[in-house]
mmCIF file of C-alpha atoms in Angstrom:
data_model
loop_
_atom_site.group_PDB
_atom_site.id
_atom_site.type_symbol
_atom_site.label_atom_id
_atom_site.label_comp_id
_atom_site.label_asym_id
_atom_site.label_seq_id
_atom_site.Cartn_x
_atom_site.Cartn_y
_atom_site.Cartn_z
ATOM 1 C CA UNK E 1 -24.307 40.864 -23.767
ATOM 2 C CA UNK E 2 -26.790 43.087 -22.374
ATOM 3 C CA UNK E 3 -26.414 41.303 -18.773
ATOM 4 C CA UNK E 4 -22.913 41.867 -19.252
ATOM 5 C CA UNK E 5 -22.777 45.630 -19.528
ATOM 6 C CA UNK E 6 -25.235 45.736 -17.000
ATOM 7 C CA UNK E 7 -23.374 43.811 -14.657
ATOM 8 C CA UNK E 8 -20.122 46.283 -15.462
ATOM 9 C CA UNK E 9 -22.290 49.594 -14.806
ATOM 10 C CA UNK E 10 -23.065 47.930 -11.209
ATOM 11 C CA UNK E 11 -19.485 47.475 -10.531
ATOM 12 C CA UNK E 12 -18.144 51.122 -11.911
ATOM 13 C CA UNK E 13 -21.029 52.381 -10.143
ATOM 14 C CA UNK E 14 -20.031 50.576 -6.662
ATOM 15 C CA UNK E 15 -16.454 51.635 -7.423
ATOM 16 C CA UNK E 16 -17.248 54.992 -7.429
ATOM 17 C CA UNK E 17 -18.956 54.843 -4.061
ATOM 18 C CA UNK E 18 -15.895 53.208 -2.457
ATOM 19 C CA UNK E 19 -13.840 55.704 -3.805
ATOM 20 C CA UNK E 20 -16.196 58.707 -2.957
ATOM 21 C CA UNK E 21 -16.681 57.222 1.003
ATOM 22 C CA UNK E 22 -12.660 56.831 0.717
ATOM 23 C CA UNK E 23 -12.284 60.020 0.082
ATOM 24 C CA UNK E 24 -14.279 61.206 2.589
ATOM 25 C CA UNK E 25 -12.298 58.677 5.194
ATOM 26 C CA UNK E 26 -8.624 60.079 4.606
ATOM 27 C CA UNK E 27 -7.269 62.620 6.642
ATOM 28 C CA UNK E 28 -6.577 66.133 5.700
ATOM 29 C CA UNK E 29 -4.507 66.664 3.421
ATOM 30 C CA UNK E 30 -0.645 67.475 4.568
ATOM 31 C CA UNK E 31 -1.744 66.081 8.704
ATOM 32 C CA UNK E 32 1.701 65.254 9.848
ATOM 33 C CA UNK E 33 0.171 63.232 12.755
ATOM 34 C CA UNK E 34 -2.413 61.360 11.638
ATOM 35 C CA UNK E 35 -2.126 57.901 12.790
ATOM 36 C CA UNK E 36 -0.889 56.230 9.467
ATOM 37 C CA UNK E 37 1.907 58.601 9.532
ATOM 38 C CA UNK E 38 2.597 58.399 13.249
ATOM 39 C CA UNK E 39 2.660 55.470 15.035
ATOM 40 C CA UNK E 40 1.337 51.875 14.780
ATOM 41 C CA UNK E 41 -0.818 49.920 17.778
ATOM 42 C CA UNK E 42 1.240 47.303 19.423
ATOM 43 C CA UNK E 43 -0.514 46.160 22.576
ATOM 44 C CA UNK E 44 -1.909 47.516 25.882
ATOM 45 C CA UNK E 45 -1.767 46.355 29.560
ATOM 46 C CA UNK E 46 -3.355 47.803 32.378
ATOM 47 C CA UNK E 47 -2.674 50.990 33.873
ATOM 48 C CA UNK E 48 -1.124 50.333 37.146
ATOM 49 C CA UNK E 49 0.392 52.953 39.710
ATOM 50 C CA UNK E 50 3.734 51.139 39.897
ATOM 51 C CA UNK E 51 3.516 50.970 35.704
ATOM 52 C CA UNK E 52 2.780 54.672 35.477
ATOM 53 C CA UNK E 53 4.925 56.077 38.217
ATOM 54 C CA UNK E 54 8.282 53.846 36.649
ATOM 55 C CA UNK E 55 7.763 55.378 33.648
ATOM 56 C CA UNK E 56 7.561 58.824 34.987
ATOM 57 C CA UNK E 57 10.789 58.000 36.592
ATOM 58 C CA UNK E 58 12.237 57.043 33.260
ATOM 59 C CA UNK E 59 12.466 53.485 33.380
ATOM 60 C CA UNK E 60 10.629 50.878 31.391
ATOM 61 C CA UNK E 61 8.589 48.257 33.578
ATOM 62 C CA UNK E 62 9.508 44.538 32.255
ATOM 63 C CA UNK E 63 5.695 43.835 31.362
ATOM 64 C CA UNK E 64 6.384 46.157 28.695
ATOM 65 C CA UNK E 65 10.035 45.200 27.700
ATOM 66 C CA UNK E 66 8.875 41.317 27.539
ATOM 67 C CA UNK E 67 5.662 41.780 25.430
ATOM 68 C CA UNK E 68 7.397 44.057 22.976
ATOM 69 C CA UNK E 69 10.162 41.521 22.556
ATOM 70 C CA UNK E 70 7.515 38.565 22.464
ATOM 71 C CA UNK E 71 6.040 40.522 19.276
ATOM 72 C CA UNK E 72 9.230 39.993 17.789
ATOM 73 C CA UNK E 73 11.636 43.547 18.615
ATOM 74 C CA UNK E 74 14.114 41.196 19.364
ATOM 75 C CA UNK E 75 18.072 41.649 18.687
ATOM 76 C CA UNK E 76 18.012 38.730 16.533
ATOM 77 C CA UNK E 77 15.474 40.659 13.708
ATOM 78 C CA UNK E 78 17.954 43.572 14.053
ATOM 79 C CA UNK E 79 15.583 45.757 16.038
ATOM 80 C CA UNK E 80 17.297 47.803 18.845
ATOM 81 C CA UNK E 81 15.826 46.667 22.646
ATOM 82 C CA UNK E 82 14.832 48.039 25.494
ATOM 83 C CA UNK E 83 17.932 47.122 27.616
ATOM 84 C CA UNK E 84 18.743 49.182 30.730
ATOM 85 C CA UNK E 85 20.745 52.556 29.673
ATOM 86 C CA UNK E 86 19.972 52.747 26.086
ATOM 87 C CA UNK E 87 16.957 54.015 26.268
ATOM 88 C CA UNK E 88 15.501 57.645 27.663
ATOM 89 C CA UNK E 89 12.265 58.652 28.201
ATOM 90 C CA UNK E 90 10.762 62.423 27.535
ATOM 91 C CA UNK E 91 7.342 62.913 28.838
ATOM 92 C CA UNK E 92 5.228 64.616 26.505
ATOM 93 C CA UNK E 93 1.458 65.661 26.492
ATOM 94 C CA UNK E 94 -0.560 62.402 26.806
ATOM 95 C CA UNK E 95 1.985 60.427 27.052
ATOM 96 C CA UNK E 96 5.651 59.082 27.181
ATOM 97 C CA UNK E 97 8.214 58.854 23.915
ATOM 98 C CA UNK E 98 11.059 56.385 24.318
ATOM 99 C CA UNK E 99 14.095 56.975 22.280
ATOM 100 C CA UNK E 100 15.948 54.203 21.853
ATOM 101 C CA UNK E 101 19.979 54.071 20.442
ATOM 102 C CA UNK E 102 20.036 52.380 17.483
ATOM 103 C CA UNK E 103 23.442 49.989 17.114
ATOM 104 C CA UNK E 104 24.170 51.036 13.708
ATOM 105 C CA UNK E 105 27.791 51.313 12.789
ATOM 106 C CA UNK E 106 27.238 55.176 11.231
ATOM 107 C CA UNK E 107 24.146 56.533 13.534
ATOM 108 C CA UNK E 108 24.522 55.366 17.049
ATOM 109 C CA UNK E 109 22.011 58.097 18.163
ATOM 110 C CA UNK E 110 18.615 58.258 20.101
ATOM 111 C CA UNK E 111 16.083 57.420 17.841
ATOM 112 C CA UNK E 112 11.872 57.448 18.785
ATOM 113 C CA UNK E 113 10.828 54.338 18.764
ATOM 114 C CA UNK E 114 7.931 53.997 21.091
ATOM 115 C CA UNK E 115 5.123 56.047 21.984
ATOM 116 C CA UNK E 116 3.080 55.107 25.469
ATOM 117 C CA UNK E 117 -0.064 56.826 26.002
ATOM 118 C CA UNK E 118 -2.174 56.950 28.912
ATOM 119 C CA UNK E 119 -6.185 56.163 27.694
ATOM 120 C CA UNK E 120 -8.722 55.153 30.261
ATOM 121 C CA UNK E 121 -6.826 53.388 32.622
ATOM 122 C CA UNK E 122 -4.576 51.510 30.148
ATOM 123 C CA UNK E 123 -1.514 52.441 28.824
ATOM 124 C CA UNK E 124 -1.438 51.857 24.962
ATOM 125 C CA UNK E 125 2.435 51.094 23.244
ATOM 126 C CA UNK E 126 2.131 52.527 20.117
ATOM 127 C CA UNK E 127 5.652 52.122 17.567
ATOM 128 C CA UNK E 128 6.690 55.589 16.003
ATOM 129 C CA UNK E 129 6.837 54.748 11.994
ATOM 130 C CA UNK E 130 9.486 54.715 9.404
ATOM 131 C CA UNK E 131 8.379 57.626 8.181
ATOM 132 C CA UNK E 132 8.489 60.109 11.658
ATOM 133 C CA UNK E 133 12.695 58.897 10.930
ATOM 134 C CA UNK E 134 12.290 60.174 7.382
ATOM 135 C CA UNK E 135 10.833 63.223 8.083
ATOM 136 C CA UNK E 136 12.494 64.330 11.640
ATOM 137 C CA UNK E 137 16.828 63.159 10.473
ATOM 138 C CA UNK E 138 16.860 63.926 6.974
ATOM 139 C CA UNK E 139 18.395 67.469 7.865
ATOM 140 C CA UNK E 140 20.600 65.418 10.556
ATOM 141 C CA UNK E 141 21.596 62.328 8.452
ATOM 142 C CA UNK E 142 21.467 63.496 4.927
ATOM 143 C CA UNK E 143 22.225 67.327 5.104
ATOM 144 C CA UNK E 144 20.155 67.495 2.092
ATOM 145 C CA UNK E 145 16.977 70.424 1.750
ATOM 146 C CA UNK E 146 14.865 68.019 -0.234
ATOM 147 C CA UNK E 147 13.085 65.297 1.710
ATOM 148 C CA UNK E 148 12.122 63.687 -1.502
ATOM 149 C CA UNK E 149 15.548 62.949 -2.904
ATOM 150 C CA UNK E 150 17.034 61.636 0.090
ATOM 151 C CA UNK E 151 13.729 59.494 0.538
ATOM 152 C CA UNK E 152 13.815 58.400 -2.778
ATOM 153 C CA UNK E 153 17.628 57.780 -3.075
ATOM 154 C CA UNK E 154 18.820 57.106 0.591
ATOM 155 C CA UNK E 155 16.280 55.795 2.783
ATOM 156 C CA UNK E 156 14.619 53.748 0.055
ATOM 157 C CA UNK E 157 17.738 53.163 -2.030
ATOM 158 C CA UNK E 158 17.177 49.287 -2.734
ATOM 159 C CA UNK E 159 13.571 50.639 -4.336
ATOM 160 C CA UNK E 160 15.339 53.302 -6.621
ATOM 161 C CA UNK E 161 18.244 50.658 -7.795
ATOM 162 C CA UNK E 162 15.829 48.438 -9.010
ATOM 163 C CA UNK E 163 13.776 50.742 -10.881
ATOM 164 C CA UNK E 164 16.821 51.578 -12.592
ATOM 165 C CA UNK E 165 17.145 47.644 -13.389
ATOM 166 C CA UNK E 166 13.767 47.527 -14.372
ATOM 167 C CA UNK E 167 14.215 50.478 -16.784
ATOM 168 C CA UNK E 168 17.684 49.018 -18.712
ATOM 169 C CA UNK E 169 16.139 45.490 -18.326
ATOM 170 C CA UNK E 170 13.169 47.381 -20.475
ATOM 171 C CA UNK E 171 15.772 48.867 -23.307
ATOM 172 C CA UNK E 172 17.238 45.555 -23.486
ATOM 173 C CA UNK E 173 14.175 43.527 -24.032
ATOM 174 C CA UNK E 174 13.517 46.219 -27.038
ATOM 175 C CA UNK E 175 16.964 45.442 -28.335
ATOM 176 C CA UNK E 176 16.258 42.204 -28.405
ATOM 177 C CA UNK E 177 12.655 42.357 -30.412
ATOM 178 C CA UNK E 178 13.442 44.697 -32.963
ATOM 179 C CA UNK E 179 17.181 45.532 -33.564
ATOM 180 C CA UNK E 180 17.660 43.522 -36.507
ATOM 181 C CA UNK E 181 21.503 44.748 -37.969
ATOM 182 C CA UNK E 182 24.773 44.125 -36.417
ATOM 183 C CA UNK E 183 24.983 47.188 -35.153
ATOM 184 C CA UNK E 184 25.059 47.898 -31.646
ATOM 185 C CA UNK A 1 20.328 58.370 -49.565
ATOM 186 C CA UNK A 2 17.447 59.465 -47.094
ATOM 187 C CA UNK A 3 18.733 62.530 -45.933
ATOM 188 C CA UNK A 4 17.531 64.006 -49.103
ATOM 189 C CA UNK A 5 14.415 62.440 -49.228
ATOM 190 C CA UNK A 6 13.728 63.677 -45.332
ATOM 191 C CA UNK A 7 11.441 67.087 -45.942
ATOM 192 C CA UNK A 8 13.440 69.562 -44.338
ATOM 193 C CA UNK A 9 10.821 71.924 -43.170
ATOM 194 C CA UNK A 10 13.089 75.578 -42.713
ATOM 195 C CA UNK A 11 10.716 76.847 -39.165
ATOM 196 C CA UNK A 12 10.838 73.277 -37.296
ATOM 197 C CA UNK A 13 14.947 73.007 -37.933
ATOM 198 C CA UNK A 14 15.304 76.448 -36.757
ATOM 199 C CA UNK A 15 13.323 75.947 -33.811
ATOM 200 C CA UNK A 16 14.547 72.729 -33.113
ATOM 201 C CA UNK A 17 18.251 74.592 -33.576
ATOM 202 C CA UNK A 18 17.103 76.899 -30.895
ATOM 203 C CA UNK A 19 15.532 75.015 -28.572
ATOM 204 C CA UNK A 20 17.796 71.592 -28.025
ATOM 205 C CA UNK A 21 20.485 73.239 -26.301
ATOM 206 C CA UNK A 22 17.911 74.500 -23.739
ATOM 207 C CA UNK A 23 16.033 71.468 -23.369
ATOM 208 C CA UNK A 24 19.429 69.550 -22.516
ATOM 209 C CA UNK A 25 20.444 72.544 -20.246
ATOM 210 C CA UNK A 26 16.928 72.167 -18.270
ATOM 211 C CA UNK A 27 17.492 68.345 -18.439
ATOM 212 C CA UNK A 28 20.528 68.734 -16.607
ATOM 213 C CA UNK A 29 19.267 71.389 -14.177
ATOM 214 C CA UNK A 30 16.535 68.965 -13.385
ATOM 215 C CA UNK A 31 18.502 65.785 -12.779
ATOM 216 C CA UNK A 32 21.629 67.282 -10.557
ATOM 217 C CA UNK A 33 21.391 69.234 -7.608
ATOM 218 C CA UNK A 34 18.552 69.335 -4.918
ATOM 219 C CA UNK A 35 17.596 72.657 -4.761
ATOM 220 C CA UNK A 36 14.630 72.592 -8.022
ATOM 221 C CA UNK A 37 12.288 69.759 -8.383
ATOM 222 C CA UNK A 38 12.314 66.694 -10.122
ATOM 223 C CA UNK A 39 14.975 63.820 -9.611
ATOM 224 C CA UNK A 40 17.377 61.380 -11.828
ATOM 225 C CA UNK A 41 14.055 60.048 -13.511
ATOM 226 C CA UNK A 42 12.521 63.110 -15.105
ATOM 227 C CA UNK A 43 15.793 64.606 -15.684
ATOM 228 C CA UNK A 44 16.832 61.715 -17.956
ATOM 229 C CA UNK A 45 13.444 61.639 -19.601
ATOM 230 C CA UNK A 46 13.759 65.662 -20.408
ATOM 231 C CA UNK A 47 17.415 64.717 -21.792
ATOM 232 C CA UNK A 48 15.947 61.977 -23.986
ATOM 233 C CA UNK A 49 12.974 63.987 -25.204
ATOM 234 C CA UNK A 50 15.856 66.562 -26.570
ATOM 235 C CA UNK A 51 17.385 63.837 -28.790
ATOM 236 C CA UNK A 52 13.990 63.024 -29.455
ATOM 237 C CA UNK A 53 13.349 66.183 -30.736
ATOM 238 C CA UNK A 54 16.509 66.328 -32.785
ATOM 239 C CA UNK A 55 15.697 63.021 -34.711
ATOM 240 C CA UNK A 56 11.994 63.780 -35.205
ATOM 241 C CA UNK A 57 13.488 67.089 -36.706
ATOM 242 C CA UNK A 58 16.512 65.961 -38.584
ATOM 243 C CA UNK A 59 15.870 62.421 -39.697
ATOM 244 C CA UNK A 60 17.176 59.358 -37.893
ATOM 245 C CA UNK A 61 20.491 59.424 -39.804
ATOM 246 C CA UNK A 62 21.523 62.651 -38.382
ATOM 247 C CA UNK A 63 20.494 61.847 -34.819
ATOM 248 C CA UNK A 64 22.416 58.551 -35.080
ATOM 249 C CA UNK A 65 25.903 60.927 -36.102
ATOM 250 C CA UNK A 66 24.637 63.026 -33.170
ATOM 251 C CA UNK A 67 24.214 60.453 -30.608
ATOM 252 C CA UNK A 68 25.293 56.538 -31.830
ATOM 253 C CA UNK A 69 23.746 53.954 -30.377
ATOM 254 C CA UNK A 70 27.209 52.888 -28.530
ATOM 255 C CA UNK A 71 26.832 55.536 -26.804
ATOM 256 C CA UNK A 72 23.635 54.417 -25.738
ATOM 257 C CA UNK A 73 24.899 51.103 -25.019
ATOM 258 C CA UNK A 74 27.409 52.970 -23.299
ATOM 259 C CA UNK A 75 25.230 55.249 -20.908
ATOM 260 C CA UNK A 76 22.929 52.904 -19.808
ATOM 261 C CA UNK A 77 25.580 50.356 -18.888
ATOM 262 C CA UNK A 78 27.212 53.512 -16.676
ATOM 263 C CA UNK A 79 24.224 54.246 -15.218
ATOM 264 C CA UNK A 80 23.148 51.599 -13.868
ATOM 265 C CA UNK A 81 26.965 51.126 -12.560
ATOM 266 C CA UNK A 82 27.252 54.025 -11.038
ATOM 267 C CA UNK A 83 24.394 53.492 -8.787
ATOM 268 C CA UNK A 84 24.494 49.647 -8.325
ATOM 269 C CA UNK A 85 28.402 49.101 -8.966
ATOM 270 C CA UNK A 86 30.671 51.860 -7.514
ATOM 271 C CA UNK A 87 27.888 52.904 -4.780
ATOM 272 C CA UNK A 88 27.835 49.932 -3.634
ATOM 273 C CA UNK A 89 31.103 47.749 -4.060
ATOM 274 C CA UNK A 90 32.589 51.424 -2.392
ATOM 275 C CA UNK A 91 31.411 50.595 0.146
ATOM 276 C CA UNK A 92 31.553 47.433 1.039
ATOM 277 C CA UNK A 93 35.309 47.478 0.132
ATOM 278 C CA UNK A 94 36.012 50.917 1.838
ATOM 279 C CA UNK A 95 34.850 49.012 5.025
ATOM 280 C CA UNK A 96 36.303 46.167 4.683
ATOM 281 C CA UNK A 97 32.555 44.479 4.746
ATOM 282 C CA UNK A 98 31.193 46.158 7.761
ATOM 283 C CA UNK A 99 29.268 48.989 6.523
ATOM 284 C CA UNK A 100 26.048 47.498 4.446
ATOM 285 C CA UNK A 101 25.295 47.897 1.368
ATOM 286 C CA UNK A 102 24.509 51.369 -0.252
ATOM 287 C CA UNK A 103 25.403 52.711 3.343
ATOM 288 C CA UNK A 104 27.331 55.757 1.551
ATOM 289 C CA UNK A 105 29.020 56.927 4.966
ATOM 290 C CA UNK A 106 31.658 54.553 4.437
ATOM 291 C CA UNK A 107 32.998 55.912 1.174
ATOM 292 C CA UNK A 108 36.488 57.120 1.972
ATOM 293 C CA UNK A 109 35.179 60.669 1.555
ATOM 294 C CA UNK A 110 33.646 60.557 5.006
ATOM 295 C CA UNK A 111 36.562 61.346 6.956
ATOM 296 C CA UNK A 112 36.912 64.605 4.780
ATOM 297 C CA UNK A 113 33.877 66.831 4.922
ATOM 298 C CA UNK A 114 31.394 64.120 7.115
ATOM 299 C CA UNK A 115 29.225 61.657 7.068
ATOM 300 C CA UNK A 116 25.714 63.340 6.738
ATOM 301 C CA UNK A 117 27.637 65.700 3.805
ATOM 302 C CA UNK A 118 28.695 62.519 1.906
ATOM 303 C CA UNK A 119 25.271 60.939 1.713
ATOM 304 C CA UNK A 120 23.807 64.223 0.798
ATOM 305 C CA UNK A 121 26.243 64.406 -1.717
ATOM 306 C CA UNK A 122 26.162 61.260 -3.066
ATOM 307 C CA UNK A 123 22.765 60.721 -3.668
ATOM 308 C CA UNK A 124 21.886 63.998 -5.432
ATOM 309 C CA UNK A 125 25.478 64.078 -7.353
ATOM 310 C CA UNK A 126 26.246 60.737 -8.319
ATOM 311 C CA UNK A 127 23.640 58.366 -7.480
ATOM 312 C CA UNK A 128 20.737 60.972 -9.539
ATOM 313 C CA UNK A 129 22.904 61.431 -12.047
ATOM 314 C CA UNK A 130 23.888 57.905 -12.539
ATOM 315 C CA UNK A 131 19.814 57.199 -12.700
ATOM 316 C CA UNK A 132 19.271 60.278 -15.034
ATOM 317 C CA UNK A 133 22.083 58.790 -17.732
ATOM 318 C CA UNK A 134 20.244 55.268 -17.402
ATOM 319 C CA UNK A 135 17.160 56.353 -18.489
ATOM 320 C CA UNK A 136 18.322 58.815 -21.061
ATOM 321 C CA UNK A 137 19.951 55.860 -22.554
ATOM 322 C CA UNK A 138 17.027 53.507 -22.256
ATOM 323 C CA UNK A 139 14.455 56.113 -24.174
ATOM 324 C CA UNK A 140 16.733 56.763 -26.624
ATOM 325 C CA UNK A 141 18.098 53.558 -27.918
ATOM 326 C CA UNK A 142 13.609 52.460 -27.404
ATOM 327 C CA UNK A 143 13.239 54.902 -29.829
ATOM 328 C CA UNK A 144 15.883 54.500 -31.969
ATOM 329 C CA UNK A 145 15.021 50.648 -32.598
ATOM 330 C CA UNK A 146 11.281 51.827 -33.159
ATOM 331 C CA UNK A 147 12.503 54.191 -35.886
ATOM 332 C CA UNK A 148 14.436 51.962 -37.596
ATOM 333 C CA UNK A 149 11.019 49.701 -38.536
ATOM 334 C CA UNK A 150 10.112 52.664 -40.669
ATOM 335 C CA UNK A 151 13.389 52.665 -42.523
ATOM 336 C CA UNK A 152 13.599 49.012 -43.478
ATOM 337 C CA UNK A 153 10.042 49.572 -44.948
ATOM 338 C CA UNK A 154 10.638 52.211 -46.991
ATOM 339 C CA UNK A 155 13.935 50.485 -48.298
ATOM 340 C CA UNK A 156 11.865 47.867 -49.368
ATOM 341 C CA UNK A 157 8.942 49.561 -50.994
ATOM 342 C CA UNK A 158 11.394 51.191 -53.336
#
């Protein structure tokens, strides 16, 4: 027994260290770029002049078009590609954003998808997040003031639903126990 | 029969008096609209806690004239089909199966005041309030069947 609460003071003991180095680890609180919130590393290839100066032009080299649809941002997993004239390119500091149309039925617009940045002689694709579309279009698609209701009702609407089940699911299992009279 | 035996303390009916309507009014202000905080959720769970307060007041008898439990039945059913039901099946039917599912831009109300305007509407008018009446329901009709275990005992001590 003794062992045993030993062994269970080590373990609340290490979590507490894991939790005090994660807290030192995060971000600041409310950073709208940090990286988790931003974008997500695909891949890198080499920083070429003939890479570097189509881009500046505003077209996407193939290298990059192939190896993003070889990850799998293919038309057939319902991600928009990088096909010639749906697509424009802004140059921003340290980098390029692509915007890419989006074929849905409702929001055909210009949407950032990919984020290039120039590092030490390679150019790093980075993918813009779900939640840069949350927080940049819920103005534009929702017209609603509160980010949190449209996130919590429109963009994550499947989520919401079946919390909902879960809930009524809950008061039904309780019927089930304990309501002993006919009476509904 | 237990309506007399229920201690009716005079200072907890009269604040209980006072304060439902208000707790129902902030329940609603809570679960509709977009401007405060909160969401379909906590609204419902404020609403609940007001018929909460009315039985713990009152005695279970009084808060079943108040609020039966078909109604119960009855909210969380709606609830549930508001959001899952009418959201949905709208449109899908609406668009004659192009438009996915919860895509709210093709209710029929689109063509009238916009796209963008409908699914702001929809979600914090009908699709909150559709999750608020759920869980109202749910809490209530919870602790309505955990209130009853204290009635069948006391029916049989006697």
């Amino acid at each position: 027994m003794k062992s045993l609460s030993l062994l269970a003071l080590i373990c609340v003991l290490l979590l507490a260290v894991m939790f005090g180095y994660v807290i030192e680890d995060i971000p600041a609180f409310g950073d709208a770029n940090s990286p988790p919130n931003k974008y997500v590393k695909l891949f890198s290839v080499d920083a070429e002049d003939s890479l570097v100066s189509s881009l500046n032009a505003g077209v996407i080299p193939p290298e990059i078009k192939n190896r993003t649809e070889e990850i799998g941002y293919t038309k057939e997993n319902n991600f928009p590609t990088l096909d010639e004239g749906k697509y424009e390119i802004n140059r921003t500091e340290g980098g390029w954003d692509v915007l890419v149309m989006k074929d849905e039925l409702y929001y055909p617009g210009p949407e950032k998808f990919y984020f290039i940045k120039e590092e030490d002689g390679r150019l790093d694709i980075y993918r813009y997040s779900i939640p840069v579309r949350w927080e940049e279009k819920t103005i534009e698609e929702t017209e609603l003031p509160d980010m949190v209701t449209s996130g919590l009702a429109d963009y994550r609407g499947y989520d919401t639903m079946y919390e909902e089940t879960v809930i009524f699911t809950g008061a039904l299992s309780v019927i089930l126990l304990l309501r002993r009279e006919e009476r509904l | 029969m237990s309506q007399k035996k229920h201690d009716e303390d005079v200072i907890i009916t009269t604040i209980s008096r006072l304060m439902i309507p208000f707790i129902l009014l902030y329940g609603l202000y809570v679960m509709v609209g977009t401007e405060g905080a909160g969401g379909g959720f906590q609204g419902g769970t404020v609403l609940a806690a007001a018929f909460i307060l009315l039985v713990t007041a009152f005695g279970i008898n009084k808060g079943r004239e108040k609020m039966p439990e078909s109604w119960n039945a009855l909210f969380k059913s709606l609830g549930l089909y508001l959001y899952a039901g009418v959201g949905g099946l709208l449109c899908i039917i609406f668009s004659l199966g192009k438009a996915q599912f919860l895509n709210y831009c093709a209710i029929p109300l689109a063509s009238i005041i916009g796209g963008p305007a409908t699914r702001g509407f929809w979600v914090s008018h009908v699709v909150e309030v559709g999750i608020g009446v759920t869980v109202m329901g749910a809490f209530v009709s919870i602790f309505y069947d955990l209130a009853r275990k204290d009635e069948v005992l006391e029916e049989e001590e006697r």
